[in-house]
Each structure stands twice: as C-alpha cells, then as structure tokens.
Amino acid sequence: QVQLVESGGGLVQPGGSLRLSCAASGRIVSIDLMAWYRQAPGKERELVANIISGGSTNYADSVKGRFTMSRDNAKNTVYLQMNSLKPEDTGVYYCKSNVVVGSYRNLEVWGQGTRVTVSQ
C-alpha cells in the first residue's frame, strides 16, 4: 500500500519561512498529482497547491507569490516552500496524492498532516 509522510511543520514567526516535505512510498507505478491542503481551526480544508505529472503547478490565490511547490521524482517527494508566512497560514497541512499502484489501480492517498503555527 502507498504511504505519505509529511514533515517540516513547526512554529515560526510572521514573515518567516518553512519547508514542508511529503514523501511517498510503496509500490507506486506513477504519481498523477500531488497536492497540499491545509485546515485552519474552525475552517474547512482548502487546497493550497498542486503539481501534476508534467510538472506544472497551481496555487491558491492566498499563497501566490509566497509559496512554491516542487518535486523530486527520484525520491517520490514533493516540497512546499513557504515564505513570508502570515498568522492566517496557521493550520494542519496535509499532503494528498493521486497514484497508480502496482495492480494498476488508481488511489487517492492522504498523509497524516503536519502542523504549522505562525505566531509571535
């Protein structure tokens, strides 16, 4: 089975930076899409950024110009570089992947989440 493991969250001051990582493991044939979502306290989970197999990226308007998503295909890992962080960026960040596994089944897999707190 496929597992996604996020890391890199923590406490940072406003204006600071963090880099989140999401590593996929398992019997993966291909990764069609990887995405970052976040959920702030009392709010619905929202899409932050995604990257498709061709390498193109998309970002929520609220993070454009501040966040950058990238990937390392050899490691089946994606990253989210977060700069100029604001208190409203606080929340649990989740990695999601649409993958094709060894049986050639399409799966949607979620990671466990990593908490980001932007505060003085």
PDB file of C-alpha atoms in Angstrom:
ATOM      1  CA  GLN A   1       0.000   0.000   0.000  1.00  0.00           C
ATOM      2  CA  VAL A   2       1.044   3.615  -0.503  1.00  0.00           C
ATOM      3  CA  GLN A   3       2.027   5.815   2.395  1.00  0.00           C
ATOM      4  CA  LEU A   4       2.529   9.568   2.501  1.00  0.00           C
ATOM      5  CA  VAL A   5       4.612  11.070   5.265  1.00  0.00           C
ATOM      6  CA  GLU A   6       4.730  14.821   5.794  1.00  0.00           C
ATOM      7  CA  SER A   7       7.402  16.627   7.746  1.00  0.00           C
ATOM      8  CA  GLY A   8       8.746  20.107   8.302  1.00  0.00           C
ATOM      9  CA  GLY A   9       5.977  21.767  10.241  1.00  0.00           C
ATOM     10  CA  GLY A  10       6.567  23.775  13.350  1.00  0.00           C
ATOM     11  CA  LEU A  11       6.348  27.164  14.980  1.00  0.00           C
ATOM     12  CA  VAL A  12       7.568  30.175  13.045  1.00  0.00           C
ATOM     13  CA  GLN A  13       7.257  33.924  13.462  1.00  0.00           C
ATOM     14  CA  PRO A  14       5.314  36.044  10.981  1.00  0.00           C
ATOM     15  CA  GLY A  15       7.491  36.775   7.985  1.00  0.00           C
ATOM     16  CA  GLY A  16       9.462  33.594   8.471  1.00  0.00           C
ATOM     17  CA  SER A  17       9.807  30.533   6.292  1.00  0.00           C
ATOM     18  CA  LEU A  18       9.247  26.805   6.465  1.00  0.00           C
ATOM     19  CA  ARG A  19       9.709  23.994   4.011  1.00  0.00           C
ATOM     20  CA  LEU A  20       7.329  21.069   4.157  1.00  0.00           C
ATOM     21  CA  SER A  21       8.149  17.681   2.675  1.00  0.00           C
ATOM     22  CA  CYS A  22       5.903  14.846   1.606  1.00  0.00           C
ATOM     23  CA  ALA A  23       7.478  11.512   0.776  1.00  0.00           C
ATOM     24  CA  ALA A  24       5.501   8.786  -0.945  1.00  0.00           C
ATOM     25  CA  SER A  25       6.444   5.157  -0.529  1.00  0.00           C
ATOM     26  CA  GLY A  26       5.061   1.838  -1.602  1.00  0.00           C
ATOM     27  CA  ARG A  27       4.533   0.018  -4.836  1.00  0.00           C
ATOM     28  CA  ILE A  28       3.885   3.084  -6.947  1.00  0.00           C
ATOM     29  CA  VAL A  29       3.691   2.855 -10.695  1.00  0.00           C
ATOM     30  CA  SER A  30       3.086   6.532 -11.286  1.00  0.00           C
ATOM     31  CA  ILE A  31       2.023   9.673  -9.489  1.00  0.00           C
ATOM     32  CA  ASP A  32      -0.572  11.643 -11.384  1.00  0.00           C
ATOM     33  CA  LEU A  33      -0.929  14.505  -8.951  1.00  0.00           C
ATOM     34  CA  MET A  34       0.330  15.640  -5.590  1.00  0.00           C
ATOM     35  CA  ALA A  35      -1.258  18.413  -3.639  1.00  0.00           C
ATOM     36  CA  TRP A  36      -1.034  20.305  -0.396  1.00  0.00           C
ATOM     37  CA  TYR A  37      -4.136  21.138   1.591  1.00  0.00           C
ATOM     38  CA  ARG A  38      -4.463  22.939   4.860  1.00  0.00           C
ATOM     39  CA  GLN A  39      -7.082  23.229   7.534  1.00  0.00           C
ATOM     40  CA  ALA A  40      -7.158  26.096   9.966  1.00  0.00           C
ATOM     41  CA  PRO A  41      -9.009  25.847  13.271  1.00  0.00           C
ATOM     42  CA  GLY A  42     -12.730  26.230  12.696  1.00  0.00           C
ATOM     43  CA  LYS A  43     -12.397  26.251   8.908  1.00  0.00           C
ATOM     44  CA  GLU A  44     -12.851  23.801   6.081  1.00  0.00           C
ATOM     45  CA  ARG A  45      -9.897  22.099   4.492  1.00  0.00           C
ATOM     46  CA  GLU A  46      -8.678  24.041   1.469  1.00  0.00           C
ATOM     47  CA  LEU A  47      -6.400  23.372  -1.452  1.00  0.00           C
ATOM     48  CA  VAL A  48      -3.099  25.227  -1.202  1.00  0.00           C
ATOM     49  CA  ALA A  49      -1.131  23.984  -4.200  1.00  0.00           C
ATOM     50  CA  ASN A  50      -0.792  21.059  -6.528  1.00  0.00           C
ATOM     51  CA  ILE A  51       1.588  19.676  -9.090  1.00  0.00           C
ATOM     52  CA  ILE A  52       0.733  17.324 -11.927  1.00  0.00           C
ATOM     53  CA  SER A  53       2.839  14.740 -13.688  1.00  0.00           C
ATOM     54  CA  GLY A  54       4.056  17.174 -16.312  1.00  0.00           C
ATOM     55  CA  GLY A  55       5.452  19.440 -13.626  1.00  0.00           C
ATOM     56  CA  SER A  56       3.051  22.350 -13.815  1.00  0.00           C
ATOM     57  CA  THR A  57       1.859  23.860 -10.567  1.00  0.00           C
ATOM     58  CA  ASN A  58      -1.207  25.679  -9.331  1.00  0.00           C
ATOM     59  CA  TYR A  59      -1.639  27.797  -6.235  1.00  0.00           C
ATOM     60  CA  ALA A  60      -4.437  29.226  -4.212  1.00  0.00           C
ATOM     61  CA  ASP A  61      -4.695  32.981  -4.594  1.00  0.00           C
ATOM     62  CA  SER A  62      -3.934  33.443  -0.923  1.00  0.00           C
ATOM     63  CA  VAL A  63      -0.452  31.939  -1.260  1.00  0.00           C
ATOM     64  CA  LYS A  64       0.613  33.012  -4.748  1.00  0.00           C
ATOM     65  CA  GLY A  65       3.981  34.693  -4.710  1.00  0.00           C
ATOM     66  CA  ARG A  66       4.798  33.333  -1.265  1.00  0.00           C
ATOM     67  CA  PHE A  67       4.622  29.543  -1.589  1.00  0.00           C
ATOM     68  CA  THR A  68       6.410  27.342  -4.099  1.00  0.00           C
ATOM     69  CA  MET A  69       5.717  23.685  -4.715  1.00  0.00           C
ATOM     70  CA  SER A  70       8.397  21.463  -6.195  1.00  0.00           C
ATOM     71  CA  ARG A  71       9.159  17.795  -6.626  1.00  0.00           C
ATOM     72  CA  ASP A  72      11.987  15.302  -6.694  1.00  0.00           C
ATOM     73  CA  ASN A  73      10.779  12.475  -8.883  1.00  0.00           C
ATOM     74  CA  ALA A  74      13.663  10.181  -7.989  1.00  0.00           C
ATOM     75  CA  LYS A  75      12.642  10.330  -4.334  1.00  0.00           C
ATOM     76  CA  ASN A  76       8.872  10.445  -4.887  1.00  0.00           C
ATOM     77  CA  THR A  77       8.894  13.537  -2.743  1.00  0.00           C
ATOM     78  CA  VAL A  78       7.271  16.936  -3.051  1.00  0.00           C
ATOM     79  CA  TYR A  79       8.024  20.079  -1.136  1.00  0.00           C
ATOM     80  CA  LEU A  80       6.221  23.227  -0.201  1.00  0.00           C
ATOM     81  CA  GLN A  81       8.490  26.185   0.391  1.00  0.00           C
ATOM     82  CA  MET A  82       6.560  28.736   2.415  1.00  0.00           C
ATOM     83  CA  ASN A  83       7.941  32.246   2.671  1.00  0.00           C
ATOM     84  CA  SER A  84       6.605  35.454   4.175  1.00  0.00           C
ATOM     85  CA  LEU A  85       4.365  33.458   6.448  1.00  0.00           C
ATOM     86  CA  LYS A  86       1.322  35.090   7.966  1.00  0.00           C
ATOM     87  CA  PRO A  87      -0.744  34.137  11.004  1.00  0.00           C
ATOM     88  CA  GLU A  88      -3.566  33.130   8.678  1.00  0.00           C
ATOM     89  CA  ASP A  89      -1.297  30.435   7.251  1.00  0.00           C
ATOM     90  CA  THR A  90      -1.609  28.585  10.542  1.00  0.00           C
ATOM     91  CA  GLY A  91      -3.144  25.150  10.305  1.00  0.00           C
ATOM     92  CA  VAL A  92      -2.526  21.499   9.694  1.00  0.00           C
ATOM     93  CA  TYR A  93      -1.046  20.889   6.267  1.00  0.00           C
ATOM     94  CA  TYR A  94      -1.914  17.651   4.517  1.00  0.00           C
ATOM     95  CA  CYS A  95      -0.315  16.009   1.530  1.00  0.00           C
ATOM     96  CA  LYS A  96      -2.576  14.239  -0.942  1.00  0.00           C
ATOM     97  CA  SER A  97      -1.598  12.130  -3.903  1.00  0.00           C
ATOM     98  CA  ASN A  98      -3.440  10.519  -6.778  1.00  0.00           C
ATOM     99  CA  VAL A  99      -1.358   7.482  -7.644  1.00  0.00           C
ATOM    100  CA  VAL A 100      -1.373   4.353  -9.729  1.00  0.00           C
ATOM    101  CA  VAL A 101      -0.218   1.367  -7.698  1.00  0.00           C
ATOM    102  CA  GLY A 102       1.321  -1.923  -8.725  1.00  0.00           C
ATOM    103  CA  SER A 103      -2.016  -3.503  -9.509  1.00  0.00           C
ATOM    104  CA  TYR A 104      -2.702  -0.538 -11.817  1.00  0.00           C
ATOM    105  CA  ARG A 105      -5.450   0.715  -9.568  1.00  0.00           C
ATOM    106  CA  ASN A 106      -5.951   4.434  -9.112  1.00  0.00           C
ATOM    107  CA  LEU A 107      -5.852   5.538  -5.497  1.00  0.00           C
ATOM    108  CA  GLU A 108      -6.213   8.775  -3.610  1.00  0.00           C
ATOM    109  CA  VAL A 109      -3.933   8.794  -0.585  1.00  0.00           C
ATOM    110  CA  TRP A 110      -3.686  11.283   2.276  1.00  0.00           C
ATOM    111  CA  GLY A 111      -0.851  11.879   4.663  1.00  0.00           C
ATOM    112  CA  GLN A 112      -1.207  12.316   8.388  1.00  0.00           C
ATOM    113  CA  GLY A 113      -0.664  16.068   8.350  1.00  0.00           C
ATOM    114  CA  THR A 114       1.958  18.361   9.801  1.00  0.00           C
ATOM    115  CA  ARG A 115       1.100  21.346  11.944  1.00  0.00           C
ATOM    116  CA  VAL A 116       2.223  24.848  11.054  1.00  0.00           C
ATOM    117  CA  THR A 117       1.839  27.645  13.564  1.00  0.00           C
ATOM    118  CA  VAL A 118       2.679  31.216  12.602  1.00  0.00           C
ATOM    119  CA  SER A 119       2.791  33.310  15.729  1.00  0.00           C
ATOM    120  CA  GLN A 120       4.948  35.607  17.789  1.00  0.00           C
TER     121      GLN A 120
END
